[in-house]
Amino acid sequence: MDASHPIFNTPDKVELVYEEIDTPDHYARYPEGPALGKKLKVWRVHGKLRAKDYGLVSDGYGFDDSPDCEYISGGVNSKGPRSVALGRQGNFFLWGFSAPPGDMTDQAKRVFVNTLVYMKQFDGQRPLGQKAGRARGWAYVFAHWLGDDHLSQYAKKSFGARELEESGGDPKKMAALLKRHDGFLRHDNGWTIDRDALALGLANRDPALLERCVSLLEKGEDRERALRLLRRYTGEEHGDAKAWRRWFEARKDRLYFTDTGGFVFKARSRRSSR
């Protein structure tokens, strides 16, 4: 939880009181699980509810890979330790806890009011994009699951053949392979390392990769690889080097890379903020 976030501090400074709970057993199935320990430090949003109800969390891996998104806090849930319970996308705020204000703790009520104040500045700001798939953080989850008797076969189907061969299907070796090549991971019928980007030595989320590819086209060098990468990471189709250069120069200061948006570069509108 980011306790420095404005929703905890303004206009009402909320002194958060923490307590400890047992770490949910199923959190051990995630890469972050072993480091959590037996107890979790938590902030209570509500007590026992008058009627059984369920909250809502969002996938935390890649939640904030768009510049209009903020991951503020997780919450105890049935999914995993990275799931988002408090977060923002554009002018939408996810308050994932199910309790109505009348059942919230006094602290939570004050944070809820702060949240309403905070969100006023985003009135009319539409989200930049929609989720199209999972972020590369999930590759490490599947690597972890390679060592789970119940999930290993499912996990193996989530990787490319070359990655399985290089790691031998071993969870630790796979995690190490992924970590060494984190900037080159993508999802293409399974988690795989982009050998084209690796050959150029530039991460697929680095705008310098697009610059290099356009330059290669202009020089007439490694043309096929350059075009593959440009098409793969922009979703665009332009006729020649001059057209690609115009496209890139018009957007280079506004580009951002999104895993969850489809492993592509997108450009913020000139009027978008944050």
XYZ file of C-alpha atoms in Angstrom:
274
model
C 0.000 0.000 0.000
C 1.250 3.464 -0.892
C 0.463 5.323 2.337
C 1.948 8.505 0.851
C -0.814 8.704 -1.763
C -3.113 11.762 -1.560
C -6.198 9.684 -0.719
C -4.637 8.970 2.677
C -3.350 12.478 3.256
C -5.495 15.238 1.791
C -7.621 17.154 2.487
C -7.886 15.029 5.638
C -4.655 13.530 6.988
C -5.590 10.007 8.078
C -3.370 8.342 10.665
C -3.564 4.734 9.545
C -3.679 2.079 12.250
C -2.313 -1.299 11.230
C -2.822 -4.802 12.525
C -1.498 -8.240 11.640
C -3.363 -11.162 10.109
C -2.331 -14.614 8.927
C -1.060 -14.598 5.360
C -3.615 -16.401 3.156
C -2.321 -19.885 2.303
C -2.922 -19.531 -1.430
C -0.554 -16.545 -1.663
C 2.291 -19.097 -1.562
C 1.381 -20.058 -5.126
C 2.681 -16.723 -6.389
C 6.313 -15.607 -6.790
C 5.877 -12.970 -4.075
C 4.461 -15.510 -1.621
C 7.630 -16.873 0.018
C 8.832 -13.363 0.919
C 5.581 -12.364 2.642
C 6.111 -14.384 5.790
C 3.446 -15.894 8.009
C 1.839 -12.566 8.922
C 0.625 -9.596 6.878
C 0.526 -5.998 8.064
C -2.902 -4.696 7.056
C -5.183 -1.706 7.391
C -8.779 -2.593 8.264
C -11.461 -1.099 6.030
C -14.467 -2.730 7.663
C -15.403 -5.202 10.357
C -17.830 -8.092 10.062
C -20.476 -7.193 7.511
C -24.187 -7.386 8.261
C -24.686 -9.419 5.092
C -22.141 -11.571 3.269
C -20.797 -9.742 0.273
C -17.761 -9.851 -1.957
C -15.458 -7.079 -3.024
C -13.632 -6.754 -6.305
C -9.962 -6.743 -7.191
C -8.178 -6.193 -10.478
C -5.120 -7.924 -11.920
C -2.124 -6.171 -10.388
C 0.478 -7.287 -12.906
C 0.791 -4.415 -15.347
C -2.119 -2.498 -13.838
C -0.112 0.725 -13.940
C 1.688 0.255 -17.268
C -0.478 2.995 -18.738
C 0.362 6.563 -17.654
C -3.216 7.225 -16.540
C -3.245 4.322 -14.065
C -2.237 4.178 -10.413
C -1.761 1.108 -8.245
C -2.478 2.369 -4.721
C -3.178 -0.677 -2.589
C -3.839 -4.358 -2.612
C -6.320 -6.082 -0.353
C -6.828 -9.522 1.131
C -8.517 -11.524 -1.608
C -9.040 -14.973 -3.114
C -6.768 -14.303 -6.105
C -3.211 -13.234 -5.305
C -0.960 -10.841 -3.367
C -0.515 -8.422 -6.287
C -4.227 -7.898 -6.937
C -5.425 -4.284 -6.829
C -8.100 -3.209 -4.350
C -7.540 0.557 -4.600
C -6.500 1.969 -7.956
C -7.261 4.475 -10.674
C -7.597 4.319 -14.453
C -8.344 7.650 -16.076
C -11.485 8.999 -14.441
C -12.442 5.629 -12.938
C -11.512 4.658 -9.385
C -11.586 1.070 -8.163
C -12.691 0.964 -4.539
C -12.728 -2.787 -4.277
C -13.959 -3.222 -0.722
C -17.585 -4.299 -0.500
C -18.696 -2.529 2.673
C -21.070 0.423 2.278
C -19.915 3.606 4.041
C -22.087 2.826 7.061
C -20.089 -0.352 7.714
C -16.637 1.146 7.127
C -14.219 1.959 9.908
C -13.857 5.656 10.738
C -10.474 5.701 9.004
C -11.903 4.124 5.854
C -14.763 6.636 5.753
C -12.268 9.495 5.797
C -10.131 7.889 3.094
C -13.258 7.345 1.003
C -14.125 11.055 1.220
C -10.525 11.963 0.351
C -10.843 9.710 -2.690
C -13.891 11.604 -3.938
C -11.966 14.869 -3.602
C -8.911 13.406 -5.341
C -10.908 12.117 -8.313
C -12.503 15.500 -9.064
C -9.365 16.553 -10.971
C -9.860 13.685 -13.438
C -13.430 14.583 -14.332
C -13.889 14.042 -18.065
C -10.553 12.271 -18.572
C -11.232 9.084 -20.497
C -9.006 6.007 -19.983
C -6.195 5.779 -22.522
C -6.771 2.144 -23.365
C -8.396 -1.168 -22.599
C -6.876 -4.390 -21.361
C -6.063 -6.810 -24.167
C -3.994 -9.399 -22.299
C -1.704 -10.188 -19.398
C 1.459 -8.310 -18.492
C 4.901 -9.925 -18.434
C 4.708 -10.230 -14.659
C 2.480 -13.232 -15.277
C 5.383 -15.062 -16.932
C 7.013 -15.280 -13.499
C 3.783 -16.603 -11.993
C 3.686 -19.407 -14.547
C 7.386 -20.088 -13.930
C 6.577 -20.450 -10.222
C 3.737 -22.808 -11.061
C 6.113 -25.126 -12.924
C 7.006 -26.414 -9.456
C 3.394 -26.936 -8.380
C 2.156 -30.526 -8.746
C -1.359 -29.330 -9.546
C -0.428 -26.541 -11.961
C 2.792 -27.632 -13.674
C 1.174 -29.043 -16.815
C -0.937 -25.929 -17.227
C 2.145 -23.768 -16.700
C 4.193 -25.636 -19.311
C 1.594 -24.801 -21.943
C 2.126 -21.114 -21.164
C 5.707 -20.950 -22.487
C 7.309 -21.133 -25.895
C 9.111 -24.338 -26.883
C 12.541 -22.691 -26.900
C 12.094 -21.243 -23.416
C 11.028 -24.637 -22.063
C 14.016 -26.274 -23.721
C 16.512 -23.734 -22.370
C 15.135 -23.972 -18.830
C 14.395 -27.677 -18.876
C 11.000 -26.823 -17.426
C 12.633 -26.151 -14.057
C 10.873 -23.329 -12.153
C 14.043 -21.687 -10.833
C 15.872 -21.918 -14.146
C 12.841 -20.549 -15.967
C 12.540 -17.632 -13.532
C 16.249 -16.867 -13.988
C 15.900 -17.024 -17.781
C 12.953 -14.640 -17.666
C 14.744 -12.235 -15.341
C 17.800 -12.085 -17.628
C 15.561 -11.256 -20.566
C 12.780 -9.314 -18.839
C 12.979 -6.424 -21.299
C 12.488 -8.793 -24.218
C 9.498 -10.813 -22.981
C 6.304 -10.923 -24.969
C 3.272 -13.164 -25.317
C 2.870 -14.966 -28.631
C 0.890 -18.167 -28.057
C 2.917 -18.436 -24.863
C 5.538 -16.442 -22.998
C 8.596 -16.068 -25.166
C 11.749 -14.014 -25.588
C 11.768 -11.689 -28.583
C 14.939 -12.746 -30.376
C 14.596 -9.905 -32.889
C 14.745 -7.229 -30.187
C 17.443 -9.190 -28.386
C 19.587 -9.159 -31.535
C 19.440 -5.355 -31.535
C 20.119 -5.181 -27.793
C 17.146 -2.909 -27.094
C 14.236 -3.795 -24.810
C 10.868 -4.056 -26.504
C 9.439 -1.383 -24.194
C 12.203 1.132 -24.959
C 11.201 3.746 -27.584
C 14.832 3.630 -28.717
C 13.951 0.303 -30.343
C 11.564 2.071 -32.713
C 14.162 4.746 -33.445
C 16.752 2.083 -34.257
C 14.368 0.219 -36.548
C 13.455 3.373 -38.457
C 17.149 4.196 -38.810
C 17.839 0.700 -40.146
C 15.142 1.184 -42.772
C 16.654 4.519 -43.768
C 20.070 2.903 -44.157
C 18.686 -0.141 -45.952
C 20.119 -2.438 -43.265
C 18.447 -5.471 -41.655
C 15.215 -4.363 -43.291
C 13.126 -7.472 -42.603
C 13.915 -7.512 -38.890
C 13.274 -3.771 -38.586
C 9.875 -4.057 -40.257
C 8.880 -7.054 -38.129
C 9.644 -5.152 -34.960
C 7.931 -1.954 -36.063
C 4.778 -3.794 -37.060
C 4.854 -6.010 -33.972
C 5.161 -3.204 -31.451
C 3.081 -0.481 -33.059
C 0.308 -2.351 -34.861
C 0.947 0.120 -37.679
C 1.643 -0.417 -41.363
C 3.580 2.254 -43.263
C 4.971 2.084 -46.749
C 8.580 3.177 -46.545
C 11.281 4.597 -44.296
C 10.107 8.177 -44.810
C 6.561 7.302 -43.747
C 7.804 5.478 -40.662
C 10.034 8.431 -39.795
C 7.090 10.846 -40.041
C 4.982 8.587 -37.844
C 7.710 8.265 -35.223
C 8.707 11.940 -35.090
C 5.082 13.015 -34.656
C 4.680 10.793 -31.567
C 8.081 10.127 -30.018
C 7.563 12.484 -27.068
C 4.177 10.942 -26.224
C 4.919 7.232 -26.609
C 4.425 4.726 -23.828
C 4.580 0.937 -23.894
C 1.805 -1.204 -22.510
C 1.954 -4.940 -21.875
C -1.706 -5.225 -20.942
C -2.740 -3.158 -23.943
C -1.281 -5.763 -26.291
C 2.524 -5.396 -26.030
C 2.521 -2.286 -28.183
C 3.573 1.338 -28.092
C 0.759 3.841 -27.872
C 0.785 7.616 -27.895
C -0.860 9.816 -25.305
C -3.129 12.456 -26.730
C -1.699 15.955 -26.557
C -4.381 16.923 -24.037
C -4.039 13.917 -21.726
C -2.504 14.431 -18.313
C -0.658 12.233 -15.816
